[in-house]
């Protein structure tokens, strides 16, 4: 069994401690929100902020909002890579999403200065309260170690 902060056997993947996962989540502002829509999973990019052990994002009416607020749990994933060292990380937070409704909570959330990249009316603040936060860190493998001669082989045209 792997314990946080240790490497998996025969792997350079480091399992991150929960507090380190939160630190990494605070260091970026874009992630991917995974939700269940009708009979299939879907993923949406979101701008988020960490707020007291939760993640908050803004959205407008539509599929993302309705799927996030359904009875099905959601996940949000963020990642990054240090171009100088070639070390990458990935963090996934899983839990329930809820609309921020109380006036004081809305005012506090506005104070997060959460600005979506995409234009449009994004007046709904959604808070994800995770029951699980996991992460890993690993060295990015140079292409020469996984590239094969078949990668450049000619392929049939789409016609």
PDB file of C-alpha atoms in Angstrom:
ATOM      1  CA  UNK A   1       0.000   0.000   0.000  1.00  0.00           C
ATOM      2  CA  UNK A   2       1.248   3.474  -0.822  1.00  0.00           C
ATOM      3  CA  UNK A   3       1.303   6.133   1.823  1.00  0.00           C
ATOM      4  CA  UNK A   4       1.203   9.864   1.132  1.00  0.00           C
ATOM      5  CA  UNK A   5       4.571  11.387   0.425  1.00  0.00           C
ATOM      6  CA  UNK A   6       6.125   8.127  -0.754  1.00  0.00           C
ATOM      7  CA  UNK A   7       6.861   6.745  -4.169  1.00  0.00           C
ATOM      8  CA  UNK A   8       5.044   3.802  -5.661  1.00  0.00           C
ATOM      9  CA  UNK A   9       7.194   0.707  -6.159  1.00  0.00           C
ATOM     10  CA  UNK A  10       9.078   0.871  -9.482  1.00  0.00           C
ATOM     11  CA  UNK A  11       7.680   4.334 -10.169  1.00  0.00           C
ATOM     12  CA  UNK A  12       8.858   7.890  -9.872  1.00  0.00           C
ATOM     13  CA  UNK A  13       5.357   9.064  -8.994  1.00  0.00           C
ATOM     14  CA  UNK A  14       5.120  10.758  -5.612  1.00  0.00           C
ATOM     15  CA  UNK A  15       1.774  10.679  -3.811  1.00  0.00           C
ATOM     16  CA  UNK A  16       1.167  14.103  -2.295  1.00  0.00           C
ATOM     17  CA  UNK A  17      -0.005  14.963   1.194  1.00  0.00           C
ATOM     18  CA  UNK A  18      -3.421  16.653   1.372  1.00  0.00           C
ATOM     19  CA  UNK A  19      -1.977  19.965   2.595  1.00  0.00           C
ATOM     20  CA  UNK A  20       0.436  20.000  -0.351  1.00  0.00           C
ATOM     21  CA  UNK A  21      -2.481  19.356  -2.726  1.00  0.00           C
ATOM     22  CA  UNK A  22      -4.281  22.414  -1.338  1.00  0.00           C
ATOM     23  CA  UNK A  23      -1.128  24.514  -1.726  1.00  0.00           C
ATOM     24  CA  UNK A  24      -0.867  23.491  -5.381  1.00  0.00           C
ATOM     25  CA  UNK A  25      -4.574  24.200  -5.976  1.00  0.00           C
ATOM     26  CA  UNK A  26      -4.048  27.705  -4.561  1.00  0.00           C
ATOM     27  CA  UNK A  27      -1.198  28.278  -7.019  1.00  0.00           C
ATOM     28  CA  UNK A  28      -3.292  27.957 -10.201  1.00  0.00           C
ATOM     29  CA  UNK A  29      -6.690  29.304 -11.182  1.00  0.00           C
ATOM     30  CA  UNK A  30      -7.841  27.016 -13.983  1.00  0.00           C
ATOM     31  CA  UNK A  31      -9.069  23.461 -13.634  1.00  0.00           C
ATOM     32  CA  UNK A  32     -11.413  20.985 -15.229  1.00  0.00           C
ATOM     33  CA  UNK A  33     -14.795  20.279 -13.687  1.00  0.00           C
ATOM     34  CA  UNK A  34     -16.068  16.725 -14.217  1.00  0.00           C
ATOM     35  CA  UNK A  35     -19.827  16.254 -13.941  1.00  0.00           C
ATOM     36  CA  UNK A  36     -22.437  13.700 -14.925  1.00  0.00           C
ATOM     37  CA  UNK A  37     -24.821  14.915 -17.672  1.00  0.00           C
ATOM     38  CA  UNK A  38     -27.816  12.703 -18.451  1.00  0.00           C
ATOM     39  CA  UNK A  39     -26.162   9.358 -19.300  1.00  0.00           C
ATOM     40  CA  UNK A  40     -22.508  10.383 -19.707  1.00  0.00           C
ATOM     41  CA  UNK A  41     -19.637  12.233 -18.035  1.00  0.00           C
ATOM     42  CA  UNK A  42     -18.663  15.680 -19.268  1.00  0.00           C
ATOM     43  CA  UNK A  43     -15.764  18.007 -18.508  1.00  0.00           C
ATOM     44  CA  UNK A  44     -15.724  21.809 -18.454  1.00  0.00           C
ATOM     45  CA  UNK A  45     -12.819  24.199 -17.929  1.00  0.00           C
ATOM     46  CA  UNK A  46     -13.412  26.528 -14.980  1.00  0.00           C
ATOM     47  CA  UNK A  47     -11.631  29.391 -13.280  1.00  0.00           C
ATOM     48  CA  UNK A  48     -11.708  28.741  -9.554  1.00  0.00           C
ATOM     49  CA  UNK A  49     -10.400  30.011  -6.236  1.00  0.00           C
ATOM     50  CA  UNK A  50      -9.664  28.088  -3.058  1.00  0.00           C
ATOM     51  CA  UNK A  51     -11.754  29.338  -0.145  1.00  0.00           C
ATOM     52  CA  UNK A  52     -11.518  27.831   3.345  1.00  0.00           C
ATOM     53  CA  UNK A  53     -11.179  24.174   2.316  1.00  0.00           C
ATOM     54  CA  UNK A  54     -13.466  24.463  -0.694  1.00  0.00           C
ATOM     55  CA  UNK A  55     -13.229  25.519  -4.339  1.00  0.00           C
ATOM     56  CA  UNK A  56     -15.459  28.226  -5.796  1.00  0.00           C
ATOM     57  CA  UNK A  57     -16.194  28.980  -9.435  1.00  0.00           C
ATOM     58  CA  UNK A  58     -18.614  31.222 -11.327  1.00  0.00           C
ATOM     59  CA  UNK A  59     -20.902  30.129 -14.117  1.00  0.00           C
ATOM     60  CA  UNK A  60     -24.127  31.026 -15.865  1.00  0.00           C
ATOM     61  CA  UNK A  61     -27.258  29.095 -16.723  1.00  0.00           C
ATOM     62  CA  UNK A  62     -26.672  25.924 -18.687  1.00  0.00           C
ATOM     63  CA  UNK A  63     -25.490  22.336 -18.668  1.00  0.00           C
ATOM     64  CA  UNK A  64     -22.496  22.900 -16.375  1.00  0.00           C
ATOM     65  CA  UNK A  65     -24.584  24.618 -13.703  1.00  0.00           C
ATOM     66  CA  UNK A  66     -27.407  22.078 -13.728  1.00  0.00           C
ATOM     67  CA  UNK A  67     -25.074  19.067 -13.764  1.00  0.00           C
ATOM     68  CA  UNK A  68     -22.913  20.470 -10.956  1.00  0.00           C
ATOM     69  CA  UNK A  69     -25.950  21.069  -8.756  1.00  0.00           C
ATOM     70  CA  UNK A  70     -27.484  17.639  -9.363  1.00  0.00           C
ATOM     71  CA  UNK A  71     -27.371  14.881  -6.751  1.00  0.00           C
ATOM     72  CA  UNK A  72     -24.283  13.366  -8.400  1.00  0.00           C
ATOM     73  CA  UNK A  73     -20.865  14.180  -6.914  1.00  0.00           C
ATOM     74  CA  UNK A  74     -18.414  16.208  -9.001  1.00  0.00           C
ATOM     75  CA  UNK A  75     -14.657  16.336  -9.370  1.00  0.00           C
ATOM     76  CA  UNK A  76     -12.304  19.162 -10.194  1.00  0.00           C
ATOM     77  CA  UNK A  77      -8.790  18.541 -11.476  1.00  0.00           C
ATOM     78  CA  UNK A  78      -5.918  20.978 -11.809  1.00  0.00           C
ATOM     79  CA  UNK A  79      -2.355  20.402 -12.856  1.00  0.00           C
ATOM     80  CA  UNK A  80       0.869  22.107 -13.716  1.00  0.00           C
ATOM     81  CA  UNK A  81       4.429  21.539 -14.838  1.00  0.00           C
ATOM     82  CA  UNK A  82       7.663  23.326 -14.039  1.00  0.00           C
ATOM     83  CA  UNK A  83       9.293  23.927 -17.431  1.00  0.00           C
ATOM     84  CA  UNK A  84      12.740  24.268 -15.844  1.00  0.00           C
ATOM     85  CA  UNK A  85      12.721  20.969 -13.941  1.00  0.00           C
ATOM     86  CA  UNK A  86      10.228  18.967 -16.015  1.00  0.00           C
ATOM     87  CA  UNK A  87       8.338  18.017 -12.853  1.00  0.00           C
ATOM     88  CA  UNK A  88       4.551  17.868 -13.234  1.00  0.00           C
ATOM     89  CA  UNK A  89       1.744  17.540 -10.710  1.00  0.00           C
ATOM     90  CA  UNK A  90      -1.951  16.740 -10.775  1.00  0.00           C
ATOM     91  CA  UNK A  91      -4.541  17.218  -8.020  1.00  0.00           C
ATOM     92  CA  UNK A  92      -8.139  15.956  -7.976  1.00  0.00           C
ATOM     93  CA  UNK A  93     -10.777  17.124  -5.497  1.00  0.00           C
ATOM     94  CA  UNK A  94     -14.011  15.111  -5.330  1.00  0.00           C
ATOM     95  CA  UNK A  95     -17.174  16.083  -3.514  1.00  0.00           C
ATOM     96  CA  UNK A  96     -20.478  17.886  -3.708  1.00  0.00           C
ATOM     97  CA  UNK A  97     -21.240  21.196  -5.359  1.00  0.00           C
ATOM     98  CA  UNK A  98     -23.724  23.683  -3.984  1.00  0.00           C
ATOM     99  CA  UNK A  99     -24.921  27.133  -4.968  1.00  0.00           C
ATOM    100  CA  UNK A 100     -23.711  30.020  -2.819  1.00  0.00           C
ATOM    101  CA  UNK A 101     -27.006  31.605  -1.746  1.00  0.00           C
ATOM    102  CA  UNK A 102     -26.762  33.377   1.620  1.00  0.00           C
ATOM    103  CA  UNK A 103     -26.130  37.111   1.245  1.00  0.00           C
ATOM    104  CA  UNK A 104     -23.029  37.145   3.462  1.00  0.00           C
ATOM    105  CA  UNK A 105     -21.619  34.086   1.673  1.00  0.00           C
ATOM    106  CA  UNK A 106     -22.179  35.749  -1.710  1.00  0.00           C
ATOM    107  CA  UNK A 107     -20.449  38.920  -0.488  1.00  0.00           C
ATOM    108  CA  UNK A 108     -17.533  36.875   0.868  1.00  0.00           C
ATOM    109  CA  UNK A 109     -17.303  34.967  -2.413  1.00  0.00           C
ATOM    110  CA  UNK A 110     -17.297  38.173  -4.482  1.00  0.00           C
ATOM    111  CA  UNK A 111     -14.312  39.187  -2.361  1.00  0.00           C
ATOM    112  CA  UNK A 112     -12.362  36.269  -3.853  1.00  0.00           C
ATOM    113  CA  UNK A 113     -11.969  38.351  -7.048  1.00  0.00           C
ATOM    114  CA  UNK A 114     -12.970  35.406  -9.190  1.00  0.00           C
ATOM    115  CA  UNK A 115     -12.983  36.518 -12.821  1.00  0.00           C
ATOM    116  CA  UNK A 116     -13.975  33.979 -15.509  1.00  0.00           C
ATOM    117  CA  UNK A 117     -11.904  34.053 -18.700  1.00  0.00           C
ATOM    118  CA  UNK A 118     -14.939  33.613 -20.953  1.00  0.00           C
ATOM    119  CA  UNK A 119     -17.262  36.560 -21.475  1.00  0.00           C
ATOM    120  CA  UNK A 120     -20.917  36.296 -20.582  1.00  0.00           C
ATOM    121  CA  UNK A 121     -23.227  36.475 -17.617  1.00  0.00           C
ATOM    122  CA  UNK A 122     -21.658  34.328 -14.909  1.00  0.00           C
ATOM    123  CA  UNK A 123     -23.751  35.290 -11.915  1.00  0.00           C
ATOM    124  CA  UNK A 124     -23.921  31.911 -10.188  1.00  0.00           C
ATOM    125  CA  UNK A 125     -21.260  31.146  -7.582  1.00  0.00           C
ATOM    126  CA  UNK A 126     -20.769  27.412  -7.005  1.00  0.00           C
ATOM    127  CA  UNK A 127     -18.846  25.945  -4.070  1.00  0.00           C
ATOM    128  CA  UNK A 128     -17.341  22.459  -4.211  1.00  0.00           C
ATOM    129  CA  UNK A 129     -16.799  20.976  -0.775  1.00  0.00           C
ATOM    130  CA  UNK A 130     -14.436  18.038  -1.259  1.00  0.00           C
ATOM    131  CA  UNK A 131     -14.591  14.829   0.723  1.00  0.00           C
ATOM    132  CA  UNK A 132     -11.424  13.656  -1.051  1.00  0.00           C
ATOM    133  CA  UNK A 133      -8.343  15.569  -2.239  1.00  0.00           C
ATOM    134  CA  UNK A 134      -5.552  13.550  -3.829  1.00  0.00           C
ATOM    135  CA  UNK A 135      -2.506  14.424  -5.845  1.00  0.00           C
ATOM    136  CA  UNK A 136       0.677  13.187  -7.389  1.00  0.00           C
ATOM    137  CA  UNK A 137       3.941  14.589  -8.676  1.00  0.00           C
ATOM    138  CA  UNK A 138       6.187  13.044 -11.308  1.00  0.00           C
ATOM    139  CA  UNK A 139       8.992  13.796 -13.715  1.00  0.00           C
ATOM    140  CA  UNK A 140       7.780  14.251 -17.292  1.00  0.00           C
ATOM    141  CA  UNK A 141       9.219  11.497 -19.468  1.00  0.00           C
ATOM    142  CA  UNK A 142      11.310  12.790 -22.380  1.00  0.00           C
ATOM    143  CA  UNK A 143       9.703  11.966 -25.767  1.00  0.00           C
ATOM    144  CA  UNK A 144      12.766   9.973 -26.825  1.00  0.00           C
ATOM    145  CA  UNK A 145      11.887   7.322 -24.215  1.00  0.00           C
ATOM    146  CA  UNK A 146       8.364   6.661 -25.517  1.00  0.00           C
ATOM    147  CA  UNK A 147       8.630   7.685 -29.192  1.00  0.00           C
ATOM    148  CA  UNK A 148       8.657   4.825 -31.684  1.00  0.00           C
ATOM    149  CA  UNK A 149       9.417   4.789 -35.426  1.00  0.00           C
ATOM    150  CA  UNK A 150       5.716   4.105 -36.048  1.00  0.00           C
ATOM    151  CA  UNK A 151       4.871   7.570 -34.695  1.00  0.00           C
ATOM    152  CA  UNK A 152       6.006   9.037 -38.025  1.00  0.00           C
ATOM    153  CA  UNK A 153       4.570   6.281 -40.200  1.00  0.00           C
ATOM    154  CA  UNK A 154       2.235   7.440 -42.991  1.00  0.00           C
ATOM    155  CA  UNK A 155      -1.467   6.985 -42.318  1.00  0.00           C
ATOM    156  CA  UNK A 156      -4.423   6.544 -44.611  1.00  0.00           C
ATOM    157  CA  UNK A 157      -6.202   9.738 -45.537  1.00  0.00           C
ATOM    158  CA  UNK A 158      -9.587  10.481 -44.021  1.00  0.00           C
ATOM    159  CA  UNK A 159     -11.216  10.408 -47.448  1.00  0.00           C
TER     160      UNK A 159
END
